[in-house]
Short mmCIF file of C-alpha atoms in Angstrom, two decimals:
data_model
loop_
_atom_site.label_atom_id
_atom_site.label_comp_id
_atom_site.label_asym_id
_atom_site.label_seq_id
_atom_site.Cartn_x
_atom_site.Cartn_y
_atom_site.Cartn_z
CA MET B 9 -18.98 -12.26 -88.30
CA ALA B 10 -15.77 -14.24 -87.89
CA ASP B 11 -16.91 -16.59 -90.65
CA LEU B 12 -17.65 -13.67 -92.98
CA LEU B 13 -14.28 -12.02 -92.46
CA ALA B 14 -12.40 -15.33 -92.60
CA VAL B 15 -13.83 -16.12 -96.04
CA LEU B 16 -13.43 -12.53 -97.22
CA TYR B 17 -9.75 -12.36 -96.30
CA GLY B 18 -8.93 -16.00 -96.95
CA ASP B 19 -10.67 -16.68 -100.25
CA VAL B 20 -11.96 -13.47 -101.80
CA LEU B 21 -9.68 -10.49 -101.39
CA ASN B 22 -7.01 -9.51 -103.85
CA HIS B 23 -4.37 -8.29 -101.42
CA LYS B 24 -0.73 -8.55 -100.38
CA PRO B 25 -0.33 -8.69 -96.61
CA HIS B 26 3.36 -7.76 -96.88
CA ASP B 27 2.44 -4.70 -98.93
CA PRO B 28 -0.64 -3.35 -97.13
CA LEU B 29 -0.82 -0.25 -99.34
CA TRP B 30 -0.43 -2.11 -102.65
CA PRO B 31 -2.39 0.22 -104.98
CA ALA B 32 -4.38 -2.54 -106.69
CA ARG B 33 -5.57 -4.13 -103.43
CA ASP B 34 -9.21 -4.56 -102.64
CA ARG B 35 -10.30 -2.22 -99.85
CA VAL B 36 -12.06 -3.48 -96.72
CA ILE B 37 -13.75 -1.20 -94.23
CA LEU B 38 -15.07 -2.67 -91.01
CA SER B 39 -17.75 -0.17 -90.12
CA LYS B 40 -18.86 -2.03 -86.98
CA GLY B 41 -15.67 -0.92 -85.31
CA HIS B 42 -16.44 -2.62 -82.00
CA SER B 43 -15.82 -5.99 -83.66
CA THR B 44 -12.18 -5.24 -84.16
CA ALA B 45 -10.83 -8.21 -82.19
CA VAL B 46 -11.93 -10.49 -85.02
CA LEU B 47 -10.35 -8.25 -87.64
CA TYR B 48 -7.00 -7.98 -85.85
CA ALA B 49 -6.90 -11.75 -85.34
CA ILE B 50 -7.54 -12.38 -89.03
CA LEU B 51 -5.00 -9.78 -90.13
CA ALA B 52 -2.45 -11.49 -87.89
CA GLU B 53 -3.34 -14.91 -89.30
CA MET B 54 -2.98 -13.46 -92.80
CA ASP B 55 0.53 -12.29 -91.83
CA TYR B 56 -0.04 -8.54 -91.88
CA PHE B 57 1.90 -8.54 -88.59
CA PRO B 58 3.16 -11.20 -86.19
CA VAL B 59 0.48 -12.98 -84.20
CA HIS B 60 2.26 -12.29 -80.93
CA GLU B 61 1.58 -8.57 -81.36
CA LEU B 62 -2.05 -9.29 -80.56
CA GLU B 63 -0.91 -9.54 -76.95
CA GLN B 64 -0.80 -5.73 -77.04
CA TYR B 65 -4.55 -5.49 -77.69
CA GLY B 66 -6.03 -2.70 -75.60
CA LYS B 67 -2.83 -2.02 -73.67
CA ASP B 68 -1.38 1.41 -72.96
CA GLY B 69 0.64 2.67 -75.91
CA SER B 70 -0.59 -0.09 -78.20
CA ARG B 71 -1.71 0.50 -81.77
CA PHE B 72 -4.31 -2.21 -81.24
CA LEU B 73 -7.10 0.02 -79.99
CA THR B 74 -10.31 -1.75 -79.08
CA HIS B 75 -12.18 -0.07 -81.90
CA VAL B 76 -10.84 -0.50 -85.43
CA SER B 77 -7.67 1.53 -85.80
CA HIS B 78 -5.85 2.55 -88.97
CA LYS B 79 -2.65 2.42 -86.97
CA VAL B 80 -2.76 -1.34 -87.56
CA PRO B 81 -1.28 -2.63 -90.86
CA GLY B 82 -4.04 -3.74 -93.20
CA VAL B 83 -6.67 -1.44 -91.74
CA GLU B 84 -7.90 1.16 -94.21
CA PHE B 85 -10.05 3.26 -91.92
CA SER B 86 -10.67 3.75 -88.22
CA THR B 87 -14.22 3.28 -87.06
CA GLY B 88 -16.07 3.08 -83.78
CA SER B 89 -18.81 5.63 -84.19
CA LEU B 90 -21.38 3.79 -86.27
CA GLY B 91 -22.54 4.92 -89.69
CA HIS B 92 -19.16 6.13 -90.99
CA GLY B 93 -17.85 3.17 -92.97
CA LEU B 94 -20.32 3.05 -95.83
CA PRO B 95 -20.08 6.73 -96.86
CA PHE B 96 -16.29 6.43 -96.75
CA GLY B 97 -16.49 3.23 -98.80
CA CYS B 98 -18.70 5.01 -101.31
CA GLY B 99 -15.97 7.62 -101.70
CA LYS B 100 -13.37 4.93 -102.33
CA ALA B 101 -15.60 3.09 -104.78
CA LEU B 102 -16.37 6.33 -106.60
CA ALA B 103 -12.65 7.14 -106.81
CA ALA B 104 -11.97 3.72 -108.34
CA LYS B 105 -14.78 4.20 -110.82
CA ARG B 106 -13.65 7.68 -111.83
CA GLN B 107 -10.05 6.47 -112.21
CA GLY B 108 -10.95 3.26 -114.06
CA GLU B 109 -9.44 1.10 -111.33
CA LEU B 110 -10.79 -2.40 -110.94
CA TRP B 111 -10.22 -3.05 -107.25
CA ARG B 112 -13.30 -3.63 -105.13
CA THR B 113 -14.49 -2.07 -101.91
CA TYR B 114 -16.09 -4.16 -99.18
CA VAL B 115 -17.82 -2.55 -96.21
CA VAL B 116 -18.90 -4.72 -93.30
CA LEU B 117 -21.80 -3.34 -91.29
CA SER B 118 -23.80 -4.42 -88.30
CA ASP B 119 -27.58 -4.55 -88.32
CA GLY B 120 -27.86 -2.16 -85.39
CA GLU B 121 -25.78 0.48 -87.14
CA LEU B 122 -28.31 0.61 -89.95
CA ASP B 123 -30.31 2.77 -87.54
CA GLU B 124 -27.89 5.55 -88.48
CA GLY B 125 -29.29 7.87 -91.13
CA SER B 126 -25.85 8.37 -92.66
CA ASN B 127 -25.99 4.77 -93.88
CA TRP B 128 -29.22 5.42 -95.72
CA GLU B 129 -27.72 8.52 -97.31
CA ALA B 130 -24.90 6.30 -98.53
CA ILE B 131 -27.22 3.48 -99.62
CA LEU B 132 -29.19 5.99 -101.70
CA PHE B 133 -25.95 7.39 -103.09
CA ALA B 134 -24.39 4.06 -104.05
CA GLY B 135 -27.54 2.87 -105.78
CA HIS B 136 -27.91 6.11 -107.70
CA HIS B 137 -24.27 6.12 -108.84
CA ARG B 138 -24.27 2.38 -109.62
CA LEU B 139 -21.14 1.67 -107.64
CA GLY B 140 -20.97 -1.88 -108.96
CA ARG B 141 -17.68 -2.70 -107.31
CA LEU B 142 -18.93 -1.72 -103.86
CA THR B 143 -20.20 -4.56 -101.69
CA ALA B 144 -21.84 -4.08 -98.31
CA ILE B 145 -21.88 -7.11 -96.04
CA ILE B 146 -24.46 -6.88 -93.28
CA ASP B 147 -23.88 -9.01 -90.21
CA TYR B 148 -27.57 -9.55 -89.53
CA ASN B 149 -27.55 -11.24 -86.14
CA LYS B 150 -30.81 -9.57 -85.07
CA ILE B 151 -29.37 -8.22 -81.83
CA GLN B 152 -28.21 -4.67 -81.22
CA SER B 153 -26.69 -2.94 -78.23
CA PHE B 154 -29.71 -2.78 -75.98
CA GLY B 155 -32.18 -5.33 -77.30
CA SER B 156 -33.33 -7.21 -80.33
CA VAL B 157 -33.46 -5.40 -83.64
CA ALA B 158 -37.11 -6.35 -83.94
CA ASP B 159 -37.88 -4.56 -80.68
CA VAL B 160 -35.63 -1.50 -81.00
CA LEU B 161 -35.99 -0.41 -84.64
CA ASP B 162 -37.04 -3.26 -86.85
CA LEU B 163 -35.15 -3.52 -90.14
CA HIS B 164 -37.44 -6.11 -91.66
CA PRO B 165 -37.72 -6.48 -94.63
CA LEU B 166 -34.04 -5.56 -94.93
CA ALA B 167 -33.30 -7.09 -98.34
CA ASP B 168 -36.30 -5.31 -99.82
CA LYS B 169 -35.06 -2.02 -98.45
CA PHE B 170 -31.77 -2.41 -100.30
CA ARG B 171 -33.58 -3.44 -103.47
CA ALA B 172 -35.78 -0.35 -103.20
CA PHE B 173 -32.59 1.73 -103.09
CA ARG B 174 -31.44 0.07 -106.33
CA TRP B 175 -29.00 -2.47 -104.91
CA GLU B 176 -28.68 -6.11 -105.81
CA VAL B 177 -29.04 -8.36 -102.83
CA ALA B 178 -27.75 -11.79 -101.89
CA GLU B 179 -29.29 -13.27 -98.75
CA ILE B 180 -27.15 -15.98 -97.25
CA ASP B 181 -26.48 -18.02 -94.16
CA GLY B 182 -23.60 -16.01 -92.77
CA HIS B 183 -21.99 -19.06 -91.24
CA ASP B 184 -22.05 -21.23 -94.36
CA THR B 185 -18.64 -20.68 -95.88
CA SER B 186 -19.65 -21.95 -99.29
CA GLN B 187 -22.59 -19.54 -99.42
CA ILE B 188 -20.35 -16.69 -98.28
CA ARG B 189 -17.78 -17.58 -100.90
CA GLU B 190 -20.37 -17.82 -103.63
CA ALA B 191 -21.90 -14.45 -102.76
CA LEU B 192 -18.60 -12.60 -102.54
CA LEU B 193 -16.78 -14.16 -105.48
CA VAL B 194 -19.37 -13.22 -108.06
CA ALA B 195 -17.89 -10.86 -110.65
CA ARG B 196 -19.15 -7.29 -110.51
CA ASP B 197 -19.28 -4.91 -113.42
CA PRO B 198 -18.17 -1.37 -112.47
CA ASP B 199 -21.48 0.00 -113.71
CA ALA B 200 -23.70 -2.64 -112.11
CA PRO B 201 -25.75 -1.81 -109.06
CA PRO B 202 -23.90 -2.16 -105.75
CA LEU B 203 -24.22 -5.49 -103.99
CA ALA B 204 -25.61 -6.02 -100.50
CA VAL B 205 -24.86 -9.36 -98.91
CA VAL B 206 -27.39 -9.78 -96.13
CA ALA B 207 -25.76 -12.41 -94.00
CA HIS B 208 -28.07 -14.03 -91.48
CA THR B 209 -25.92 -14.80 -88.50
CA VAL B 210 -26.16 -15.94 -84.90
CA LYS B 211 -24.47 -13.84 -82.25
CA GLY B 212 -22.04 -16.05 -80.35
CA LYS B 213 -22.31 -18.78 -82.98
CA GLY B 214 -20.81 -22.09 -81.96
CA VAL B 215 -20.81 -21.57 -78.20
CA ASP B 216 -24.04 -22.82 -76.68
CA PHE B 217 -24.20 -20.44 -73.72
CA MET B 218 -23.31 -17.41 -75.88
CA GLU B 219 -25.62 -17.87 -78.83
CA HIS B 220 -28.29 -15.17 -79.17
CA GLN B 221 -27.23 -13.65 -75.83
CA LEU B 222 -27.06 -9.85 -75.60
CA LYS B 223 -24.70 -10.19 -72.65
CA TYR B 224 -21.94 -11.40 -74.96
CA HIS B 225 -22.10 -8.21 -76.96
CA TYR B 226 -20.26 -6.78 -73.98
CA SER B 227 -18.55 -9.62 -72.24
CA PRO B 228 -15.66 -11.83 -73.34
CA PRO B 229 -14.98 -15.09 -71.48
CA ARG B 230 -14.16 -14.00 -67.93
CA THR B 231 -12.42 -17.04 -66.47
CA ALA B 232 -9.86 -19.56 -67.64
CA GLU B 233 -12.49 -22.28 -67.35
CA GLN B 234 -14.96 -20.32 -69.46
CA LEU B 235 -12.31 -19.59 -72.09
CA SER B 236 -11.35 -23.24 -72.19
CA GLU B 237 -14.96 -24.24 -72.67
CA VAL B 238 -15.42 -21.68 -75.48
CA LEU B 239 -12.34 -22.98 -77.28
CA ARG B 240 -13.45 -26.58 -76.77
CA GLN B 241 -16.84 -25.88 -78.30
CA LEU B 242 -15.19 -24.08 -81.23
CA GLY B 243 -12.98 -27.10 -81.81
CA ARG B 244 -9.87 -25.24 -80.70
CA GLY B 245 -9.51 -26.87 -77.27
CA GLU B 246 -6.15 -27.86 -75.93
CA MET D 27 -16.80 36.10 -102.51
CA ARG D 28 -18.17 32.78 -103.66
CA THR D 29 -17.45 33.81 -107.23
CA ALA D 30 -13.86 34.59 -106.28
CA PHE D 31 -13.68 31.18 -104.65
CA ILE D 32 -14.88 29.25 -107.68
CA GLU D 33 -12.80 31.29 -110.12
CA GLN D 34 -9.65 30.58 -108.15
CA LEU D 35 -10.59 26.93 -107.68
CA LEU D 36 -10.83 26.65 -111.46
CA VAL D 37 -7.37 28.16 -111.78
CA GLU D 38 -6.01 25.68 -109.27
CA ALA D 39 -7.84 22.70 -110.78
CA ARG D 40 -6.26 23.40 -114.17
CA ARG D 41 -2.80 22.89 -112.71
CA ASN D 42 -3.64 20.47 -109.90
CA THR D 43 -5.38 17.38 -111.23
CA ARG D 44 -6.09 16.17 -107.71
CA ILE D 45 -8.64 18.87 -106.95
CA PHE D 46 -12.18 17.50 -106.71
CA LEU D 47 -15.30 19.53 -105.89
CA VAL D 48 -18.26 17.95 -104.08
CA VAL D 49 -21.35 20.05 -103.46
CA GLY D 50 -24.35 19.35 -101.28
CA ASP D 51 -26.94 20.24 -103.90
CA LEU D 52 -26.07 23.91 -103.56
CA GLY D 53 -24.04 26.29 -105.67
CA TYR D 54 -26.58 27.29 -108.30
CA SER D 55 -25.08 29.96 -110.59
CA VAL D 56 -21.72 29.51 -108.86
CA VAL D 57 -20.18 26.08 -109.42
CA GLU D 58 -21.44 25.33 -112.94
CA PRO D 59 -18.20 26.40 -114.64
CA PHE D 60 -16.28 23.87 -112.56
CA ALA D 61 -18.77 21.11 -113.32
CA ALA D 62 -18.58 21.91 -117.03
CA GLU D 63 -14.79 21.99 -117.22
CA PHE D 64 -14.05 19.10 -114.85
CA PRO D 65 -16.99 16.70 -114.92
CA ASP D 66 -14.76 13.85 -113.73
CA ARG D 67 -13.76 15.87 -110.68
CA PHE D 68 -17.17 17.20 -109.76
CA LEU D 69 -19.97 15.60 -107.81
CA ASN D 70 -23.32 16.77 -106.51
CA ALA D 71 -23.75 14.52 -103.49
CA GLY D 72 -27.34 15.59 -102.89
CA VAL D 73 -28.83 17.01 -99.71
CA ALA D 74 -26.94 14.60 -97.47
CA GLU D 75 -24.01 16.23 -95.74
CA GLN D 76 -22.94 13.29 -93.58
CA ASN D 77 -22.56 11.13 -96.65
CA MET D 78 -21.04 14.00 -98.62
CA THR D 79 -18.27 14.36 -96.06
CA GLY D 80 -17.70 10.62 -95.75
CA VAL D 81 -17.53 10.32 -99.54
CA ALA D 82 -15.11 13.25 -99.61
CA ALA D 83 -12.89 11.48 -97.08
CA GLY D 84 -13.02 8.30 -99.14
CA LEU D 85 -12.09 10.19 -102.31
CA ALA D 86 -9.30 11.96 -100.43
CA SER D 87 -7.95 8.63 -99.18
CA GLU D 88 -7.47 7.69 -102.83
CA GLY D 89 -5.43 10.75 -103.68
CA TYR D 90 -7.81 13.61 -104.32
CA HIS D 91 -7.83 16.99 -102.58
CA VAL D 92 -11.56 17.33 -102.09
CA PHE D 93 -13.43 20.58 -101.53
CA THR D 94 -16.91 20.13 -100.08
CA TYR D 95 -19.20 23.09 -100.61
CA SER D 96 -22.48 24.10 -99.04
CA ILE D 97 -24.12 26.80 -96.93
CA GLY D 98 -22.94 27.71 -93.45
CA ASN D 99 -23.91 25.04 -90.95
CA PHE D 100 -24.68 22.30 -93.46
CA PRO D 101 -21.16 21.18 -94.42
CA THR D 102 -19.85 21.93 -90.91
CA LEU D 103 -22.15 21.38 -87.93
CA ARG D 104 -24.49 18.93 -89.66
CA CYS D 105 -21.61 16.54 -90.28
CA LEU D 106 -19.19 17.56 -87.56
CA GLU D 107 -18.40 13.99 -86.55
CA GLN D 108 -17.52 13.04 -90.12
CA ILE D 109 -15.12 16.00 -90.23
CA ARG D 110 -13.65 14.95 -86.88
CA ASN D 111 -13.33 11.19 -87.40
CA ASP D 112 -13.15 10.66 -91.13
CA VAL D 113 -11.21 13.74 -92.21
CA CYS D 114 -9.16 15.06 -89.31
CA TYR D 115 -8.30 11.83 -87.49
CA HIS D 116 -7.13 10.32 -90.76
CA ARG D 117 -5.45 13.60 -91.70
CA LEU D 118 -7.00 13.61 -95.14
CA PRO D 119 -6.90 16.51 -97.61
CA VAL D 120 -10.50 17.63 -97.44
CA THR D 121 -11.32 21.34 -97.44
CA VAL D 122 -14.78 22.12 -96.13
CA VAL D 123 -16.08 25.30 -97.75
CA ALA D 124 -18.98 27.08 -96.09
CA VAL D 125 -20.58 29.95 -97.93
CA GLY D 126 -22.53 32.47 -95.87
CA ALA D 127 -20.11 33.26 -93.05
CA GLY D 128 -21.74 34.83 -90.06
CA MET D 129 -25.09 36.39 -90.87
CA SER D 130 -24.60 36.71 -94.64
CA TYR D 131 -27.99 35.10 -95.16
CA GLY D 132 -29.66 37.71 -92.95
CA ASN D 133 -33.40 37.54 -93.50
CA GLN D 134 -33.27 33.89 -94.47
CA GLY D 135 -33.19 33.16 -90.80
CA TYR D 136 -31.22 31.59 -88.00
CA SER D 137 -30.96 28.18 -89.68
CA HIS D 138 -28.69 29.89 -92.20
CA HIS D 139 -26.61 31.95 -89.75
CA CYS D 140 -23.17 30.47 -89.41
CA VAL D 141 -22.05 31.76 -86.04
CA GLN D 142 -20.80 28.73 -84.09
CA ASP D 143 -18.68 27.09 -86.80
CA ILE D 144 -15.29 28.40 -85.71
CA ALA D 145 -15.86 27.16 -82.18
CA CYS D 146 -16.89 23.73 -83.37
CA LEU D 147 -14.01 23.26 -85.80
CA ARG D 148 -11.17 24.89 -83.86
CA GLY D 149 -10.86 21.96 -81.52
CA LEU D 150 -10.27 19.34 -84.19
CA PRO D 151 -6.82 17.83 -84.76
CA PHE D 152 -4.75 18.98 -87.76
CA MET D 153 -7.49 21.42 -88.75
CA THR D 154 -6.59 24.63 -90.57
CA ILE D 155 -9.28 27.31 -90.56
CA LEU D 156 -9.14 30.18 -93.03
CA SER D 157 -11.56 33.08 -92.81
CA PRO D 158 -10.95 35.58 -95.62
CA ALA D 159 -12.19 39.12 -95.28
CA ASP D 160 -12.76 39.90 -98.93
CA PRO D 161 -12.65 38.37 -102.40
CA GLY D 162 -8.94 38.99 -102.75
CA GLU D 163 -8.18 37.16 -99.54
CA ALA D 164 -10.49 34.36 -100.64
CA ARG D 165 -8.45 33.85 -103.81
CA THR D 166 -5.22 33.80 -101.82
CA CYS D 167 -6.74 31.25 -99.46
CA VAL D 168 -7.78 28.89 -102.25
CA ARG D 169 -4.31 29.07 -103.77
CA TRP D 170 -2.71 28.41 -100.38
CA LEU D 171 -5.03 25.49 -99.68
CA SER D 172 -4.24 23.95 -103.05
CA GLU D 173 -0.57 24.15 -102.20
CA ASN D 174 -1.09 22.91 -98.63
CA PRO D 175 -3.63 20.08 -98.82
CA SER D 176 -4.76 19.07 -95.35
CA PRO D 177 -7.89 18.93 -93.22
CA SER D 178 -9.13 22.47 -93.58
CA TYR D 179 -12.09 24.79 -93.40
CA LEU D 180 -12.63 27.80 -95.65
CA ARG D 181 -15.26 30.20 -94.30
CA ILE D 182 -16.38 32.61 -96.98
CA GLY D 183 -19.10 35.22 -97.33
CA LYS D 184 -21.78 35.16 -99.96
CA ALA D 185 -21.89 37.65 -102.79
CA GLY D 186 -21.11 41.31 -103.22
CA GLU D 187 -18.69 41.69 -100.34
CA PRO D 188 -16.58 44.84 -100.82
CA VAL D 189 -12.85 44.79 -101.31
CA VAL D 190 -11.59 45.49 -97.80
CA HIS D 191 -7.94 45.89 -98.64
CA GLY D 192 -5.49 45.28 -101.43
CA CYS D 193 -3.14 43.03 -99.51
CA GLU D 194 -2.80 39.31 -99.86
CA ALA D 195 -3.95 37.23 -96.93
CA SER D 196 -1.35 36.36 -94.33
CA PHE D 197 -1.24 32.85 -92.96
CA ALA D 198 1.20 33.54 -90.16
CA GLY D 199 -0.79 35.97 -88.06
CA PRO D 200 -2.66 39.28 -88.10
CA CYS D 201 -2.04 41.33 -91.23
CA LYS D 202 -2.17 45.11 -90.86
CA ILE D 203 -4.55 46.53 -93.45
CA VAL D 204 -5.06 50.02 -91.99
CA ASP D 205 -2.05 51.77 -90.53
CA GLN D 206 -2.72 55.05 -88.74
CA SER D 207 -0.03 54.59 -86.07
CA GLY D 208 -2.86 54.25 -83.60
CA ASP D 209 -2.87 53.17 -79.98
CA VAL D 210 -5.77 50.81 -80.56
CA ALA D 211 -5.68 47.69 -82.73
CA ILE D 212 -8.90 46.39 -84.20
CA VAL D 213 -8.50 42.76 -85.17
CA GLY D 214 -11.25 41.27 -87.25
CA THR D 215 -11.90 38.17 -89.27
CA GLY D 216 -14.13 37.60 -92.25
CA PRO D 217 -16.25 40.03 -94.26
CA VAL D 218 -17.33 41.95 -91.15
CA LEU D 219 -13.85 43.47 -91.27
CA ALA D 220 -15.32 45.99 -93.74
CA GLU D 221 -17.10 47.53 -90.74
CA ALA D 222 -13.77 47.97 -88.98
CA VAL D 223 -12.25 49.70 -91.99
CA ALA D 224 -15.26 52.04 -92.16
CA ALA D 225 -14.96 52.69 -88.44
CA SER D 226 -11.26 53.45 -88.75
CA ALA D 227 -12.01 56.19 -91.30
CA GLN D 228 -14.61 57.77 -89.02
CA LEU D 229 -12.28 57.58 -86.04
CA ARG D 230 -9.43 59.18 -87.95
CA GLU D 231 -11.64 62.09 -88.88
CA ALA D 232 -12.46 62.42 -85.20
CA GLY D 233 -8.77 62.47 -84.35
CA VAL D 234 -8.58 58.93 -83.00
CA PRO D 235 -6.14 56.94 -85.13
CA VAL D 236 -6.51 53.18 -85.01
CA ASP D 237 -4.82 50.30 -86.79
CA VAL D 238 -6.85 47.50 -88.33
CA PHE D 239 -5.69 43.92 -88.74
CA SER D 240 -7.15 41.07 -90.71
CA LEU D 241 -6.81 37.68 -89.04
CA THR D 242 -7.36 35.18 -91.82
CA ARG D 243 -5.94 32.01 -90.34
CA LEU D 244 -7.70 30.93 -87.15
CA SER D 245 -6.30 27.46 -86.61
CA PRO D 246 -4.08 25.78 -85.64
CA ALA D 247 -3.34 28.30 -82.91
CA GLU D 248 0.35 27.38 -82.77
CA ALA D 249 0.73 28.58 -86.37
CA ILE D 250 -0.53 32.06 -85.51
CA ASP D 251 1.97 34.65 -84.33
CA VAL D 252 0.12 37.45 -82.56
CA GLY D 253 3.26 39.19 -81.36
CA VAL D 254 2.48 42.32 -83.36
CA LEU D 255 -0.60 42.90 -81.22
CA ARG D 256 1.44 43.11 -78.04
CA GLU D 257 2.60 46.55 -79.18
CA TYR D 258 -0.89 47.87 -78.56
CA ARG D 259 -2.24 48.76 -75.16
CA ARG D 260 -5.78 48.20 -76.34
CA VAL D 261 -7.17 45.60 -78.68
CA VAL D 262 -10.71 45.32 -80.01
CA THR D 263 -11.67 42.05 -81.69
CA LEU D 264 -14.47 41.75 -84.23
CA GLU D 265 -16.16 38.64 -85.57
CA GLU D 266 -19.52 37.49 -86.87
CA HIS D 267 -19.50 34.56 -84.50
CA VAL D 268 -20.55 34.01 -80.91
CA ALA D 269 -18.12 34.70 -78.08
CA ALA D 270 -17.72 31.07 -77.03
CA GLY D 271 -14.85 29.55 -78.92
CA GLY D 272 -14.47 32.51 -81.23
CA VAL D 273 -11.64 34.79 -82.25
CA GLY D 274 -11.96 37.09 -79.24
CA GLU D 275 -11.52 34.19 -76.88
CA MET D 276 -8.67 32.83 -78.91
CA LEU D 277 -6.77 36.13 -78.96
CA ARG D 278 -7.40 36.65 -75.26
CA SER D 279 -5.78 33.29 -74.69
CA LEU D 280 -2.89 33.83 -77.09
CA LEU D 281 -2.11 37.31 -75.76
CA GLY D 282 -2.11 36.15 -72.18
CA GLY D 283 -2.56 38.96 -69.69
CA HIS D 284 -3.18 41.70 -72.22
CA ARG D 285 -4.42 44.74 -70.40
CA ASP D 286 -7.44 45.77 -72.34
CA LEU D 287 -9.12 43.53 -74.87
CA ARG D 288 -12.71 44.05 -75.90
CA SER D 289 -14.54 41.54 -78.04
CA LEU D 290 -17.34 42.45 -80.40
CA CYS D 291 -19.15 39.29 -81.35
CA VAL D 292 -22.62 37.90 -81.94
CA PRO D 293 -24.77 37.96 -78.80
CA GLN D 294 -26.76 34.76 -78.33
CA SER D 295 -29.94 36.82 -78.08
CA LEU D 296 -29.52 37.81 -81.73
CA CYS D 297 -31.12 34.52 -82.74
CA MET D 298 -34.45 36.06 -81.68
CA GLU D 299 -34.07 39.02 -84.06
CA SER D 300 -34.79 39.20 -87.75
CA GLY D 301 -33.25 41.36 -90.41
CA SER D 302 -30.72 41.78 -93.12
CA GLN D 303 -27.05 41.26 -92.39
CA ALA D 304 -26.65 45.02 -91.99
CA ALA D 305 -29.60 45.21 -89.61
CA LEU D 306 -28.37 42.27 -87.55
CA ARG D 307 -24.89 43.78 -87.34
CA ARG D 308 -26.47 47.00 -86.05
CA ILE D 309 -28.67 45.22 -83.51
CA GLY D 310 -25.84 42.95 -82.42
CA GLY D 311 -23.31 45.74 -82.02
CA LEU D 312 -21.02 44.70 -84.86
CA ASP D 313 -21.38 47.62 -87.26
CA ALA D 314 -19.03 50.55 -87.79
CA ALA D 315 -20.96 52.73 -85.34
CA ALA D 316 -20.61 50.13 -82.60
CA ILE D 317 -16.90 49.80 -83.29
CA VAL D 318 -16.48 53.58 -83.06
CA ARG D 319 -18.35 53.61 -79.73
CA THR D 320 -16.20 50.78 -78.40
CA VAL D 321 -12.93 52.43 -79.40
CA ASN D 322 -14.03 55.73 -77.86
CA ASP D 323 -14.90 53.85 -74.74
CA VAL D 324 -11.54 52.13 -74.36
CA ILE D 325 -9.26 55.08 -75.08
#
């Protein structure tokens, strides 16, 4: 998901980090609120706030809660309970459409959270109302909290499900930055169908002992040696 | 009462361009005038209350004051987490409107009886709850909500509720609507207050004067001044809601060690009964006769 958010914030969004509430900004909602560490890091890199403030992550009195928090500059909406981001994003996209505004709404979802019925209410809604400037990005890493998606509640064929709900779909390699860019930069007419970007991803991508491992849904690097090895494999070693 | 609601909402929407009405595929013969006059500020979200409330929060985050409208438990309990997280936590101006307070839907069954809503919504941050007793109060509530946009819940009856009193609703605490200089205060909320007014007339004829108060605002508790009730040695509360988390409990807490407070509320066993609203009030001990018996018991 880091690749998806990095391209979204770095190359796609129309935004002003020093003016987080700029009215014409594109709106981003990270519905998979447990992935907030990535979002905060990117917001810091984009200069929404100083990088050193990330040291406060998860500490007492900090605004950097460990689920997405709207107390953090650049965050539109707090999440954590799954299935809330897309309905909220539909409301924003509908407001833009009713007001003739051209900003876009991006909602980033996990595959596991598509178990939530509220998402399917919203998917039905967005297709019906042709919220063309709403884009859902699904981080489809095939692993959810307590097992593989295929074993728990299989989403396959996911792209077809969106199409059946009257969405347009782009299926991409969610780690290929050019594919991500191409999918997200395509112009969207306000009255077009909404766009679902089904991004096939690998959990723990880039770190050999983390890839596809459920354990790393819960566990960050625990030791200095492990952290060093993770950074080395990601090309960020000292 | 729902007609009073929509008529006043139309009045407000004409002068407040932020007002937006979202319905959950309900409101037949009620909301059409709004949809006709303000098509750009009306939405039927379908039978999908979680999404309806999330959409409402999203609209509110872009500047609208959104009223969501459906029956009883549907816009409240069905989507409680959306009200909690999306609306209240973000302190967004969304007013949840539930039609069918208490047992207004009588014979339509327990699915339609709205008797745990106050308990569920009272505990949410920044939440204002308004529970008008009659159409006049309902109009006052809509006007007040339009002027005070915030996370809020408007609990209204259905249709044909009588005018209980000619006063405007009070948002600061209990409003005296029957003054007989009595020793007993009956404090009610919602349309069931009509039973208290009927009981007060019967009691007066029997030589037992009582005062009746309408408690319209139920939350936040710190905004409610119940000082006037401390002048009474005996208080009887009345609500079409279960005891747990209801108005009786709230007043007991706010009044501290009040000597004698009796609560008339919906017994949980009432879910096994069937009948009209009047029949259920009788069975559940919420009608005028039950109020008279209770007052005679406490004096």
